[in-house]
Coordinates of C-alpha atoms in Angstrom, one line a residue:
Chain A
X94 CA -38.7 -1.9 3.8
X95 CA -40.8 -1.2 0.7
X96 CA -40.7 -3.1 -2.6
X97 CA -38.5 0.0 -4.0
X98 CA -35.8 -0.4 -1.5
X99 CA -32.8 -3.1 -1.0
X100 CA -30.0 -3.4 1.2
X101 CA -26.3 -3.0 0.1
X102 CA -23.1 -3.4 2.2
X103 CA -20.5 -0.4 1.6
X104 CA -17.0 -1.4 2.6
X105 CA -15.0 0.5 5.7
X106 CA -11.2 1.0 5.9
X107 CA -8.8 2.7 8.0
X108 CA -10.0 5.4 10.4
X109 CA -13.6 4.6 8.7
X110 CA -13.3 0.7 10.1
X111 CA -12.3 1.7 13.4
X112 CA -15.0 4.7 14.2
X113 CA -17.5 2.0 12.8
X114 CA -16.1 -0.8 14.4
X115 CA -16.6 -3.2 11.0
X116 CA -15.1 -3.7 8.0
X117 CA -18.8 -3.2 6.6
X118 CA -22.1 -1.3 7.2
X119 CA -25.4 -1.9 5.5
X120 CA -27.6 0.4 4.6
X121 CA -31.0 0.7 3.0
X122 CA -31.0 1.5 -0.7
X123 CA -33.8 3.6 -2.5
X124 CA -34.5 3.1 -6.1
X125 CA -32.7 5.8 -7.7
X126 CA -30.3 6.3 -5.0
X127 CA -27.1 8.4 -5.6
X128 CA -23.7 8.1 -4.1
X129 CA -24.4 11.2 -2.3
X130 CA -27.2 9.9 -0.2
X131 CA -25.2 6.7 0.2
X132 CA -23.0 9.2 2.1
X133 CA -25.9 10.7 4.2
X134 CA -27.2 7.2 5.3
X135 CA -23.8 6.2 6.3
X136 CA -24.1 9.3 8.6
X137 CA -27.3 8.3 10.1
X138 CA -26.7 4.8 10.1
X139 CA -23.2 5.2 12.4
X140 CA -23.0 8.5 13.6
X141 CA -19.6 8.2 14.7
X142 CA -18.4 8.7 11.3
X143 CA -20.0 11.8 11.1
X144 CA -16.8 14.2 11.6
X145 CA -14.8 11.9 8.7
X146 CA -17.5 11.9 6.3
X147 CA -17.1 15.4 4.5
X148 CA -13.3 14.3 3.6
X149 CA -14.8 10.7 2.6
X150 CA -15.2 9.5 -1.5
X151 CA -17.6 6.7 -2.0
X152 CA -16.1 4.2 -4.4
X153 CA -18.6 1.9 -6.6
X154 CA -17.1 -0.8 -8.4
X155 CA -13.4 0.0 -7.8
X156 CA -13.6 3.5 -9.1
X157 CA -14.2 6.8 -7.2
X158 CA -17.8 8.6 -8.4
X159 CA -19.4 12.1 -7.9
X160 CA -22.3 12.8 -5.4
X161 CA -24.9 12.5 -8.5
X162 CA -23.7 9.2 -9.1
X163 CA -26.9 6.5 -9.4
X164 CA -26.4 3.2 -7.2
X165 CA -27.5 0.1 -8.7
X166 CA -28.4 -2.7 -6.3
X167 CA -25.6 -4.8 -7.0
X168 CA -22.7 -2.7 -6.8
X169 CA -19.8 -2.9 -4.7
X170 CA -19.9 -0.2 -2.6
X171 CA -16.6 1.2 -0.5
X172 CA -16.3 4.2 1.7
X173 CA -12.7 5.7 0.7
X174 CA -11.2 8.0 4.0
X175 CA -8.1 10.4 2.6
X176 CA -5.6 8.1 1.5
X177 CA -2.3 7.6 2.6
X178 CA 0.1 5.4 0.9
X179 CA 3.5 5.8 -0.4
Chain B
X133 CA -1.4 8.8 -27.1
X134 CA -0.7 5.0 -27.7
X135 CA 1.7 3.2 -25.2
X136 CA 4.2 1.1 -27.2
X137 CA 3.5 -2.6 -27.1
X138 CA 7.0 -2.7 -26.2
X139 CA 6.4 -1.1 -22.3
X140 CA 6.3 -3.7 -19.8
X141 CA 4.2 -2.3 -17.0
X142 CA 4.7 -4.5 -13.1
X143 CA 2.4 -3.1 -10.4
X144 CA 2.2 -5.4 -7.1
X145 CA 1.1 -4.9 -3.5
X146 CA 3.1 -7.3 -1.5
X147 CA 3.1 -8.3 2.3
X148 CA 6.9 -9.1 2.6
X149 CA 10.1 -6.4 2.4
X150 CA 10.9 -4.7 -1.1
X151 CA 14.2 -6.3 -2.7
X152 CA 15.6 -3.6 -5.0
X153 CA 17.6 -6.2 -7.3
X154 CA 14.8 -7.5 -9.1
X155 CA 13.2 -4.4 -9.5
X156 CA 16.3 -3.2 -11.3
X157 CA 16.2 -6.0 -12.9
X158 CA 12.6 -5.7 -14.2
X159 CA 14.0 -2.2 -15.6
X160 CA 16.3 -3.8 -18.1
X161 CA 16.4 -2.7 -21.4
X162 CA 18.5 -2.2 -24.3
X163 CA 16.6 0.9 -25.8
X164 CA 16.6 2.2 -22.1
X165 CA 19.3 4.9 -21.2
X166 CA 17.8 6.0 -17.9
X167 CA 17.1 3.6 -15.0
X168 CA 15.8 5.4 -11.7
X169 CA 14.3 3.6 -8.5
X170 CA 12.5 5.5 -5.4
X171 CA 12.3 3.8 -2.1
X172 CA 10.1 5.5 0.2
X173 CA 10.8 4.1 3.6
X174 CA 9.9 4.0 7.1
X175 CA 11.1 7.5 8.9
X176 CA 12.5 7.7 12.7
X177 CA 11.4 11.1 13.6
X178 CA 8.6 13.2 12.4
X179 CA 8.8 16.9 14.0
X180 CA 9.1 16.0 17.7
X181 CA 7.4 12.1 17.4
X182 CA 9.5 8.8 16.9
X183 CA 7.5 6.1 15.2
X184 CA 7.8 2.3 16.3
X185 CA 6.7 1.3 12.9
X186 CA 4.1 1.5 10.7
X187 CA 1.3 -0.5 9.3
X188 CA -0.6 0.0 5.7
X189 CA -3.7 -1.2 5.3
X190 CA -5.4 -1.1 1.7
X191 CA -8.8 -2.0 -0.6
X192 CA -6.9 -4.4 -2.5
X193 CA -8.6 -4.9 -5.8
X194 CA -9.1 -1.0 -6.4
X195 CA -5.6 0.4 -5.2
X196 CA -4.3 -2.0 -7.7
X197 CA -6.7 -1.1 -10.0
X198 CA -5.7 2.7 -9.4
X199 CA -1.4 1.7 -9.7
X200 CA -2.3 0.5 -12.9
X201 CA -4.3 3.0 -14.3
X202 CA -1.3 5.4 -13.0
X203 CA 1.8 3.4 -14.0
X204 CA 0.3 2.7 -17.7
X205 CA -0.4 7.0 -17.8
X206 CA 3.1 7.3 -16.8
X207 CA 4.1 5.5 -19.5
X208 CA 2.3 6.9 -22.1
X209 CA 3.0 10.4 -21.1
X210 CA 7.0 10.0 -20.9
X211 CA 7.1 7.2 -23.4
X212 CA 9.0 4.8 -21.0
X213 CA 10.1 1.6 -21.2
X214 CA 9.6 -0.1 -18.4
X215 CA 7.6 0.6 -15.5
X216 CA 7.4 -0.9 -11.8
X217 CA 5.4 0.3 -9.0
X218 CA 5.1 -2.4 -5.5
X219 CA 3.4 -0.5 -2.7
X220 CA 3.8 -2.8 1.1
X221 CA 0.6 -4.0 2.9
X222 CA 1.2 -5.0 6.7
X223 CA 3.7 -3.8 8.9
X224 CA 6.7 -1.8 7.6
X225 CA 9.9 -1.4 10.3
X226 CA 11.9 1.3 10.6
X227 CA 14.4 1.9 7.4
X228 CA 12.5 -1.1 5.4
X229 CA 10.8 0.6 2.3
X230 CA 7.1 0.9 2.0
X231 CA 6.8 1.7 -1.9
X232 CA 9.2 1.3 -4.5
X233 CA 8.3 3.1 -7.7
X234 CA 11.0 2.7 -10.7
X235 CA 11.1 3.3 -14.2
X236 CA 13.4 3.1 -17.0
X237 CA 13.0 5.3 -20.5
X238 CA 15.4 6.5 -23.5
X239 CA 16.5 9.9 -21.4
X240 CA 17.3 11.2 -17.8
X241 CA 14.7 13.7 -18.1
X242 CA 11.4 11.7 -18.8
X243 CA 12.6 9.3 -15.8
X244 CA 13.2 11.9 -13.7
X245 CA 9.9 13.4 -14.6
X246 CA 7.7 10.2 -14.3
X247 CA 8.8 9.4 -10.8
X248 CA 7.7 12.2 -8.7
X249 CA 4.7 12.5 -10.5
X250 CA 3.6 8.9 -10.2
X251 CA 4.2 9.2 -6.0
X252 CA 1.9 12.6 -5.8
X253 CA -0.6 10.5 -7.8
X254 CA -0.5 7.5 -5.4
X255 CA -0.2 9.7 -2.6
X256 CA -3.8 11.5 -3.7
X257 CA -5.8 8.9 -4.9
X258 CA -4.9 5.3 -4.6
X259 CA -6.7 3.8 -1.8
X260 CA -3.9 2.7 0.7
X261 CA -3.8 3.9 4.2
X262 CA -1.2 4.1 6.8
X263 CA -1.1 3.8 10.4
X264 CA 1.3 5.8 12.9
X265 CA 2.5 3.5 15.5
X266 CA 4.5 5.8 17.7
X267 CA 7.2 4.9 20.4
X268 CA 4.5 6.5 23.0
X269 CA 2.3 3.3 22.4
X270 CA -0.4 6.0 20.8
X271 CA -1.8 4.7 17.0
X272 CA -3.3 6.8 14.5
X273 CA -4.6 6.7 11.2
X274 CA -2.8 9.3 8.7
X275 CA -5.5 10.7 6.9
X276 CA -4.0 14.0 5.4

């Protein structure tokens, strides 16, 4: 890891949690990383997630974000599979 | 549109059975002529499969934020007097309610429109997930 990288945890839920075998995954966060890059990294970190990832959204600090959203090192990240409440 | 300061919005995630009477009490408002309560309950049959029970999981802090946002939006759009949204988490047996959406307002039309709108928005955006426990012993996270 270089000075421009840090690690960040991504919370997992439902099928994503089952596929990851954990309620969170830690990935490396490069300076200037976007939400889209976080999703790509999650697929590399955990290939079992690959099939589900295209249907998932990323939440940052309790809000859905677009793929070009910049991720800050202290952000609270969660991978959100398609929801099925109600 | 500015929501009236008189509007009371209640959103909750609960780990216990949902009771109707307290919700109906919470809708009470002498200026509301229309009161309505929707309950979504665990259904036994889905096509040719039979459900034993459901389990709901949530990203709790975000789910509460989203429920509040949607309930406030409905209150604003239809000028409702009271809005109550309660979602149950954990195991929900057959015939038990996983969700209650209730509203009161001046007239029936506003209330009748607001409740299905809220349910549709909840089903598309609120981070809550349903796990089917089928009668054949298989389990399945529902990801529409």
